[in-house]
PDB file of C-alpha atoms in Angstrom:
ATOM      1  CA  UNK A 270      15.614   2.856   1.745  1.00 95.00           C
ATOM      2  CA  UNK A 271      11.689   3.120   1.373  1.00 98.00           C
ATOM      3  CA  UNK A 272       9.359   1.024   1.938  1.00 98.00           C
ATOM      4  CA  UNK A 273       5.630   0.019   0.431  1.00 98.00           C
ATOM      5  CA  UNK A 274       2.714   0.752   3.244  1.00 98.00           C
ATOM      6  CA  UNK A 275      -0.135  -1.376   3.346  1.00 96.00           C
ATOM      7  CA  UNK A 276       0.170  -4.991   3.558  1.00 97.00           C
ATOM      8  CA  UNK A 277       4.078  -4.481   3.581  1.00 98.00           C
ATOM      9  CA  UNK A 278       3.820  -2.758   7.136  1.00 98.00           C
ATOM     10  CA  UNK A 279      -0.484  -2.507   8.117  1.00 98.00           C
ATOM     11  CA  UNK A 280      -2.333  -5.531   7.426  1.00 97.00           C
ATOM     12  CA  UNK A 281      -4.621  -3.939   5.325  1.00 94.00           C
ATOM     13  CA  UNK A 282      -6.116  -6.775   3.624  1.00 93.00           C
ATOM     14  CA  UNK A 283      -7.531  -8.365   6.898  1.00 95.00           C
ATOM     15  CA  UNK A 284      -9.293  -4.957   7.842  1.00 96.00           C
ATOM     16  CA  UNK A 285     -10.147  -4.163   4.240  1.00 95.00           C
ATOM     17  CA  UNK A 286     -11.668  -7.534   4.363  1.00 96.00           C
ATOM     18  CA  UNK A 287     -13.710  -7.555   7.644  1.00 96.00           C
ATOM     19  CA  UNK A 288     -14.792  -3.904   6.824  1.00 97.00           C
ATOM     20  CA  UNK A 289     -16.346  -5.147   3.576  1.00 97.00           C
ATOM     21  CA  UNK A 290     -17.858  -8.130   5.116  1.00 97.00           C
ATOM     22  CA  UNK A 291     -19.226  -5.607   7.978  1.00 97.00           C
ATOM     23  CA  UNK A 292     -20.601  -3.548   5.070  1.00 97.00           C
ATOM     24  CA  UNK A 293     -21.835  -6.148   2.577  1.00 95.00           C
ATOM     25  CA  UNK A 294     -22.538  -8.817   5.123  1.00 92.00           C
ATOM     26  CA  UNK A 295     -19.791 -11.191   3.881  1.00 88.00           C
ATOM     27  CA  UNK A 296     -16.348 -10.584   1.774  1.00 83.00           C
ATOM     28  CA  UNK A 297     -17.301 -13.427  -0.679  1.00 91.00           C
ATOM     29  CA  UNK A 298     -17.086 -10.245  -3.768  1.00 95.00           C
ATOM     30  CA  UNK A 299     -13.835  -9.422  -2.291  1.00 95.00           C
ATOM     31  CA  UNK A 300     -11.915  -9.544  -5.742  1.00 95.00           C
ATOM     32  CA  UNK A 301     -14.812  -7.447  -7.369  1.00 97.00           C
ATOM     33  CA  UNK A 302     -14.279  -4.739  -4.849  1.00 96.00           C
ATOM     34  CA  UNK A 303     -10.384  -5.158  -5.295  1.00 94.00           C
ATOM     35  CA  UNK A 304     -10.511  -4.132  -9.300  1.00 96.00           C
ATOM     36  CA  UNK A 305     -13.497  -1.514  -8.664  1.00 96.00           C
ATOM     37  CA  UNK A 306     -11.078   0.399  -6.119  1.00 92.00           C
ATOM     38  CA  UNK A 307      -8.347  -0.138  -8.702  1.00 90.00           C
ATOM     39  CA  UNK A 308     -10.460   1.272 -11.663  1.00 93.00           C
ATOM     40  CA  UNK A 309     -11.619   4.351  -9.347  1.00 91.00           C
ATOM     41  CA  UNK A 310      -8.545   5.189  -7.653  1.00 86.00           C
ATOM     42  CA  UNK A 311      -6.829   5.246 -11.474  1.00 86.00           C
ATOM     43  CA  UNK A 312      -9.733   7.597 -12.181  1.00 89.00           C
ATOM     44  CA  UNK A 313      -8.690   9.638  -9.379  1.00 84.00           C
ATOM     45  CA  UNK A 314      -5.288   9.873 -10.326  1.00 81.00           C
ATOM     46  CA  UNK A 315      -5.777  10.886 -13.774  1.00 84.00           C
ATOM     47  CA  UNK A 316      -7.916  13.872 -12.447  1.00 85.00           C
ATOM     48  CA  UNK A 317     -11.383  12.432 -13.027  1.00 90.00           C
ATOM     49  CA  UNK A 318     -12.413  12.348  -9.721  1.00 88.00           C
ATOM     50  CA  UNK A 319     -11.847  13.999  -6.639  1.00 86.00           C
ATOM     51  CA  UNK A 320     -10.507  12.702  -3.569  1.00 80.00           C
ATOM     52  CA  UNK A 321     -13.789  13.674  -1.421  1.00 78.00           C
ATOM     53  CA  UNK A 322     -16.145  11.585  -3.444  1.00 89.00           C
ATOM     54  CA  UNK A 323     -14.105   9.464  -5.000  1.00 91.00           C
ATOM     55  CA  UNK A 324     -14.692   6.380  -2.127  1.00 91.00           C
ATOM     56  CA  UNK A 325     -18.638   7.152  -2.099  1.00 94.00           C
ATOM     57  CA  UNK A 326     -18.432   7.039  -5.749  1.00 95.00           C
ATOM     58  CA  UNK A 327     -16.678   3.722  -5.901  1.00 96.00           C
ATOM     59  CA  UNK A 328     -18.995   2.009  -3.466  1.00 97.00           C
ATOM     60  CA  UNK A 329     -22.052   3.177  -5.079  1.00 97.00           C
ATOM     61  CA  UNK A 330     -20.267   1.408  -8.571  1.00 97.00           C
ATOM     62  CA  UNK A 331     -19.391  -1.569  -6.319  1.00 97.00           C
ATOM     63  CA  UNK A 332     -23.198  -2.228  -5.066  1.00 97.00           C
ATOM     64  CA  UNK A 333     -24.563  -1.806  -8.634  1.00 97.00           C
ATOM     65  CA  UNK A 334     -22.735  -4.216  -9.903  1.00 97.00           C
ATOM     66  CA  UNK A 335     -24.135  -6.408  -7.823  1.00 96.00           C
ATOM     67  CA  UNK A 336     -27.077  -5.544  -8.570  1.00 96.00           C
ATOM     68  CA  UNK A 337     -28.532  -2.596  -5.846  1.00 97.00           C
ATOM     69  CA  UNK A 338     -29.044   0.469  -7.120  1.00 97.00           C
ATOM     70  CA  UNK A 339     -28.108   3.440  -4.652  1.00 97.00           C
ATOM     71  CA  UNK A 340     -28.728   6.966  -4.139  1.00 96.00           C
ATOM     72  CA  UNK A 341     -25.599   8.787  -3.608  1.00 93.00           C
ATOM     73  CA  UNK A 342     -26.457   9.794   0.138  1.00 95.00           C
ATOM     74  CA  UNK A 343     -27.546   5.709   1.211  1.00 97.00           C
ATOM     75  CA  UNK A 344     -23.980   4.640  -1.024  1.00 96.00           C
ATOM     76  CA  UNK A 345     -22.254   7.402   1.285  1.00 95.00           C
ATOM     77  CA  UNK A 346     -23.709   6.497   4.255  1.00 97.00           C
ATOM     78  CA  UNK A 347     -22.501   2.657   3.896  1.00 97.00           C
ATOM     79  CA  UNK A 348     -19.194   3.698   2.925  1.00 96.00           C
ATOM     80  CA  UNK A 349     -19.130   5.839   6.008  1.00 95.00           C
ATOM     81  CA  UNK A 350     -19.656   2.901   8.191  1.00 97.00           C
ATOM     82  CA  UNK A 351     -16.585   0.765   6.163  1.00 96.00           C
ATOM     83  CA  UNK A 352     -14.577   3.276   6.832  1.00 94.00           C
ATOM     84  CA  UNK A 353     -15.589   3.120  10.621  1.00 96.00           C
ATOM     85  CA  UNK A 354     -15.046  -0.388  10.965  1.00 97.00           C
ATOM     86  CA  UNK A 355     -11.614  -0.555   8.522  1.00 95.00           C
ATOM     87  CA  UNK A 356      -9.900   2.554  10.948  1.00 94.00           C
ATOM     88  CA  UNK A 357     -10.640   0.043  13.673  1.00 96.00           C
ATOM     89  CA  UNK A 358      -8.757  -2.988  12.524  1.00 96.00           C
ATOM     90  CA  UNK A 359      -5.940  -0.904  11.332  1.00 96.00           C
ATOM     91  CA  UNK A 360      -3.116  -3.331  12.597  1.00 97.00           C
ATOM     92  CA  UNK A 361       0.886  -3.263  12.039  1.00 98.00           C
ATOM     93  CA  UNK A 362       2.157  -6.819  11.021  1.00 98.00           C
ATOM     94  CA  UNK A 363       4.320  -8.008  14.603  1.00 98.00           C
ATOM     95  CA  UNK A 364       7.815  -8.048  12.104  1.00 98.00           C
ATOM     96  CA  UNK A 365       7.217  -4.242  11.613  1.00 98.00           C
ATOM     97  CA  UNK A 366       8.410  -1.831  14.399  1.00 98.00           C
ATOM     98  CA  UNK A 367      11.681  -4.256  14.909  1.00 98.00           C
ATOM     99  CA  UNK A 368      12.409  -3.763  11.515  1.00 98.00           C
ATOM    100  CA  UNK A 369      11.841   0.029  11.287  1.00 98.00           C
ATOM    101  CA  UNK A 370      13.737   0.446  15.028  1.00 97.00           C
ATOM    102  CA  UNK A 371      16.937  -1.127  13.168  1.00 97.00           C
ATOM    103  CA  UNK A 372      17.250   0.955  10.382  1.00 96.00           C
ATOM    104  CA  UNK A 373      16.710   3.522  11.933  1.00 96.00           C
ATOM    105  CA  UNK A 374      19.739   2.535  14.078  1.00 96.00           C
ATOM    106  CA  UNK A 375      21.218   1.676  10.985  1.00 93.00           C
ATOM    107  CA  UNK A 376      21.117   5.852   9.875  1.00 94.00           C
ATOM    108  CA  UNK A 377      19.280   5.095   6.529  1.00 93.00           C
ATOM    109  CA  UNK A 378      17.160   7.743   5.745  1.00 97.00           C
ATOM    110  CA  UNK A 379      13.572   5.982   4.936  1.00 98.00           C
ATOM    111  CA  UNK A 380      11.202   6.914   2.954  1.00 98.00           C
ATOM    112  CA  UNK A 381       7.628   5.444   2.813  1.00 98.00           C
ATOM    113  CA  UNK A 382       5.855   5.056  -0.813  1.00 97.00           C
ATOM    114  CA  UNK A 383       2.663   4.250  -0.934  1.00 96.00           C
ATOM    115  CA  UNK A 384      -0.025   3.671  -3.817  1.00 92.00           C
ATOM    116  CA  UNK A 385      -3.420   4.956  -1.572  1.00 85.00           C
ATOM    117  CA  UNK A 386      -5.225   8.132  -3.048  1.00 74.00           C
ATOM    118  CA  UNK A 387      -5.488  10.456  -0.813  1.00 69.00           C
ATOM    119  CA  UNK A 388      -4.730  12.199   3.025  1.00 76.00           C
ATOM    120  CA  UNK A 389      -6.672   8.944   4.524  1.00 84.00           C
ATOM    121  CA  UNK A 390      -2.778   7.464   4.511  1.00 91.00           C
ATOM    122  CA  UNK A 391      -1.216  10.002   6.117  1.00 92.00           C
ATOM    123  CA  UNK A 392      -4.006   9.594   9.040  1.00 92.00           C
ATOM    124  CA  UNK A 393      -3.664   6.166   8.897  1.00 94.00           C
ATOM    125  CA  UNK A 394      -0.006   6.490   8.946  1.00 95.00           C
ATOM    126  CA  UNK A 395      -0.119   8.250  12.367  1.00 94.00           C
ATOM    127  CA  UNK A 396      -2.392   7.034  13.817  1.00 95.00           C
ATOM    128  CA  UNK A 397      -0.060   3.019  14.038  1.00 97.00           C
ATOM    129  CA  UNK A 398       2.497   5.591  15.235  1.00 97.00           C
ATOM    130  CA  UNK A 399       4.663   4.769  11.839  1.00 97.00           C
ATOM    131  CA  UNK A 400       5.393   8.254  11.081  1.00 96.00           C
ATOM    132  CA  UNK A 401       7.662   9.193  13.445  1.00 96.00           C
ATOM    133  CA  UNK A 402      10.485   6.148  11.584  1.00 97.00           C
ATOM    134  CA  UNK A 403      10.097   8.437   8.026  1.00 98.00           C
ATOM    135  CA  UNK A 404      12.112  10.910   6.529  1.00 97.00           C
ATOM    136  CA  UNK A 405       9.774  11.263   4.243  1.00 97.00           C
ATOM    137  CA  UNK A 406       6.266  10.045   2.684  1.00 97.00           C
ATOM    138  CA  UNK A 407       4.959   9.616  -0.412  1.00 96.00           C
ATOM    139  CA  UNK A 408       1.504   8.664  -1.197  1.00 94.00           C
ATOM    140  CA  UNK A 409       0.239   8.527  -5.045  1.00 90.00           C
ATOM    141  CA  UNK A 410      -2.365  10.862  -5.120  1.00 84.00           C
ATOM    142  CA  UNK A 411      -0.592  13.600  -3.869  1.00 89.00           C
ATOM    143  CA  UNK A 412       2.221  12.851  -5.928  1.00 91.00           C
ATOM    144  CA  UNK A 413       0.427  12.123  -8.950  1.00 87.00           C
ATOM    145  CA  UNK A 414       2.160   9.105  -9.863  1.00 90.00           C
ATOM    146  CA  UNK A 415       1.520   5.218  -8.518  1.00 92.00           C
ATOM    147  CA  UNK A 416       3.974   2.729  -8.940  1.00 95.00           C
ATOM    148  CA  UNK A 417       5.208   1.099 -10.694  1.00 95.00           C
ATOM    149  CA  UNK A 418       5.187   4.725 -12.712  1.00 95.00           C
ATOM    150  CA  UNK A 419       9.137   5.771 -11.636  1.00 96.00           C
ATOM    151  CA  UNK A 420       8.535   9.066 -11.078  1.00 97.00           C
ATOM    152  CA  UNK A 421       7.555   8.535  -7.434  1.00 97.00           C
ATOM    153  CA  UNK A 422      10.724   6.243  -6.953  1.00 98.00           C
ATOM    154  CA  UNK A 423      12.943   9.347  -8.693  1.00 97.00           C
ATOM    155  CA  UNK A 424      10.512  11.484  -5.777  1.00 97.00           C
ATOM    156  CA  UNK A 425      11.212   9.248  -2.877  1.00 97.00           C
ATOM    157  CA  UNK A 426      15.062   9.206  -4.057  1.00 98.00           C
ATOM    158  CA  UNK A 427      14.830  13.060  -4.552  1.00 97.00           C
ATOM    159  CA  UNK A 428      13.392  13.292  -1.096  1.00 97.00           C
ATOM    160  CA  UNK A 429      15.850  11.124   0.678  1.00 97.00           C
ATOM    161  CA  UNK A 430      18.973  13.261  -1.294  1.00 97.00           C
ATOM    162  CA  UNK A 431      20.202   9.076  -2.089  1.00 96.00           C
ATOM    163  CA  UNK A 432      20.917   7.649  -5.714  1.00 96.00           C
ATOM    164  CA  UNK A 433      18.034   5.684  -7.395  1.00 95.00           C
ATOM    165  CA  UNK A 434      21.574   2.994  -7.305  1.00 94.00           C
ATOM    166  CA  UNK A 435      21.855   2.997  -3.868  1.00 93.00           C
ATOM    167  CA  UNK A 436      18.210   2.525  -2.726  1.00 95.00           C
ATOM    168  CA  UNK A 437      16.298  -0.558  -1.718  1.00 96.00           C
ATOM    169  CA  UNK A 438      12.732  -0.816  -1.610  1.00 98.00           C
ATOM    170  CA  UNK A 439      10.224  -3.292  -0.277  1.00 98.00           C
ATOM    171  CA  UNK A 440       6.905  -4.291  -0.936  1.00 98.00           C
ATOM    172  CA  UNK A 441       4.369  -6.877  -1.049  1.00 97.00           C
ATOM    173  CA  UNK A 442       3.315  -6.005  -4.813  1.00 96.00           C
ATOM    174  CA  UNK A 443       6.318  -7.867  -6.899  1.00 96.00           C
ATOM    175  CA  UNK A 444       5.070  -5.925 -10.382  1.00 96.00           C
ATOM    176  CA  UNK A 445       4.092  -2.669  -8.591  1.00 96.00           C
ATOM    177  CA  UNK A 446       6.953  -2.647  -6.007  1.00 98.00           C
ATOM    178  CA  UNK A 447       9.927  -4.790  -6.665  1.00 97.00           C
ATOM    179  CA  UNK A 448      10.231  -4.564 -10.151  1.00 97.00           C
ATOM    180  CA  UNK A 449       9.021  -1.059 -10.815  1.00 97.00           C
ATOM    181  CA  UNK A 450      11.561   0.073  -8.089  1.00 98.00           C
ATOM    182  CA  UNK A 451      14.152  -2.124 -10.153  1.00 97.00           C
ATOM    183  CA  UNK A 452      13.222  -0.975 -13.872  1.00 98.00           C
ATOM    184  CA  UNK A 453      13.899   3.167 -11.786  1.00 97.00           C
ATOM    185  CA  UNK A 454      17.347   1.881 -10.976  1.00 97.00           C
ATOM    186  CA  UNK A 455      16.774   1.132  -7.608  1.00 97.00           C
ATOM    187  CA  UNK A 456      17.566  -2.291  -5.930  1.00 95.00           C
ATOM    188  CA  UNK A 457      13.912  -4.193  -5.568  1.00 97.00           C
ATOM    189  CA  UNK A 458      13.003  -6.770  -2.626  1.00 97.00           C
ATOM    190  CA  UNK A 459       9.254  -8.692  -3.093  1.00 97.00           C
ATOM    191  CA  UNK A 460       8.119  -9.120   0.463  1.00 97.00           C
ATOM    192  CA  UNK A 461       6.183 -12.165  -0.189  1.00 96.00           C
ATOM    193  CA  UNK A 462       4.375 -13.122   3.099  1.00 94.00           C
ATOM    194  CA  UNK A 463       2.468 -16.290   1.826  1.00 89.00           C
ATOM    195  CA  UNK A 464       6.002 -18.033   1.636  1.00 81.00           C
ATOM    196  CA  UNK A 465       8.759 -18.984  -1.499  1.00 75.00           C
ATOM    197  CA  UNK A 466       6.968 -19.420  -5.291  1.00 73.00           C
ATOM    198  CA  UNK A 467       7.290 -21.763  -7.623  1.00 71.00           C
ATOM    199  CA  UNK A 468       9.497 -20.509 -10.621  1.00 78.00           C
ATOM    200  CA  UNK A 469      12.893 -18.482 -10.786  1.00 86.00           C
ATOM    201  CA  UNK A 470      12.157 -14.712  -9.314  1.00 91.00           C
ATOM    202  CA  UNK A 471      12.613 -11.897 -11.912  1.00 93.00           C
ATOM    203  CA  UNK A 472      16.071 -10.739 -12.750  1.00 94.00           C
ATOM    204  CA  UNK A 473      17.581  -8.811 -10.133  1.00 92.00           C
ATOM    205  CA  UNK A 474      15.051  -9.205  -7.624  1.00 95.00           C
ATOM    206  CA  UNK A 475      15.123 -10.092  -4.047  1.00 94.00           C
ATOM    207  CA  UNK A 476      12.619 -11.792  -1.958  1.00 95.00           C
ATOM    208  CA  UNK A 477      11.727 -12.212   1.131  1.00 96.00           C
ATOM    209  CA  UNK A 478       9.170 -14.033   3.735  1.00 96.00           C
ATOM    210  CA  UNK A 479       9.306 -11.754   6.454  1.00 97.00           C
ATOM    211  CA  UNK A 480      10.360  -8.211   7.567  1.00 98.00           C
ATOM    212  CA  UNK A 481      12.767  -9.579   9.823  1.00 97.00           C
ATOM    213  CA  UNK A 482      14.370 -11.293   6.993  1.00 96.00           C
ATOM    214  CA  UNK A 483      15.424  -7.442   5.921  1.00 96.00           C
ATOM    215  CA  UNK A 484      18.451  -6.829   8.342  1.00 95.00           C
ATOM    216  CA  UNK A 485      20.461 -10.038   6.658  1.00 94.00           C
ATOM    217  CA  UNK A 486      19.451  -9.824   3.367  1.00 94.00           C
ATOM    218  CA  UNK A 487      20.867  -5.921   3.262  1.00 92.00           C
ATOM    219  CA  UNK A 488      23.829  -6.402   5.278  1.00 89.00           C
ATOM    220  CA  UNK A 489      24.774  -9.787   2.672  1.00 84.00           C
ATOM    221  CA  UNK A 490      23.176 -10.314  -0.348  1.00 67.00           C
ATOM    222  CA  UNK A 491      22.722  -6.389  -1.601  1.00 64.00           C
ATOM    223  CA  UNK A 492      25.894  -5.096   0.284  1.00 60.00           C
ATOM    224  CA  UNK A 493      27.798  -7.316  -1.749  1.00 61.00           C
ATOM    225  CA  UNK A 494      26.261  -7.323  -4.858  1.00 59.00           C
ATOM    226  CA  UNK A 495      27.012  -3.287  -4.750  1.00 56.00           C
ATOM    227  CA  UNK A 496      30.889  -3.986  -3.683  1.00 53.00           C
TER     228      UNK A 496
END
């Protein structure tokens, strides 16, 4: 089993949010910052970048195109503070630890897979006391690989010692997450917290509302589509 990190277990978006808005004074360019992190963080992956510089780097990119020029010590500096005020609203969604207390109970060996870039995760990780349920982690950019790229499902899989066919994993992300983990030959759930979608779901993909929707949905729907 593994599972997808931020907004799947930490409610990243709300504290990604408010730390922008604390930085920018308001989140109304929240979609701009969203595909500047993207673009940077596939920079960093690729080797362009390094992980030190890489977030100072992507603000500065992020204030100039809206206009404000920075130096590369006043674009660090800001970032500095974001990164104060995001580590202080780090929150776990209330679904999470009952979720990660049964399977645990359960025996599955977990595995957590997460797209961030760097050892921030692992901190972060800790810190909400989230480590202690995995058997393993994997985080992109020490893998080299995001998903939906399958080679960090084959590593999570590898990790856990489990079959790509026997292992379910869960995210919020239903391109990077569910399918990608079902294109590796893994069993793919779309936690979709905003509620059921219009339109038939992707071919042999679950989905789900909740976290505590999990227990049910494995011990039914996938337990007997593998009989």
């Amino acid at each position: 089993m593994s599972l997808d990190v931020d907004d799947t277990l930490v409610d990243y978006s709300t504290s990604s949010r408010a730390a922008l808005a604390a930085m920018v004074g308001n989140a109304d360019n929240w979609s701009l910052w969203q595909r500047i992190t993207d673009e940077h963080c596939s920079r960093l992956l690729a080797g362009e970048l390094e992980y030190e510089s890489m977030r100072n780097i992507r603000t500065r990119a992020f204030f100039a195109a809206l206009g404000e020029e920075l130096d590369l010590t006043e674009a660090t500096r800001r970032e500095l503070f974001r990164q104060e005020v995001l580590a202080a609203g780090w929150r776990l969604f209330p679904d999470v630890v009952p979720c990660l207390e049964w399977l645990r109970a359960t025996g599955l060996p977990l595995a957590a897979v997460s797209n961030a870039s760097g050892r921030h995760q692992r901190v972060k990780i800790a810190a909400l006391g989230l480590a202690q349920y995995f058997d393993t982690v994997l985080i992109a950019g020490e893998v080299g690989a995001a998903k939906p790229d399958r080679v960090i499902f084959d590593t999570a899989c590898a990790d856990l010692g489990v079959p790509q066919g026997d292992t379910v994993h869960i995210g919020d992300r239903l391109h990077a997450d569910a399918i990608g983990a079902r294109d590796a030959g893994m069993k793919g759930v779309w936690l979709n917290r905003q509620g059921p979608r219009e339109g038939a779901l992707p071919a042999g993909i679950a989905a789900i509302s909740s976290l505590a929707e999990l227990p049910e949905l494995l011990v039914c729907e996938l337990s007997a589509a593998s009989a």
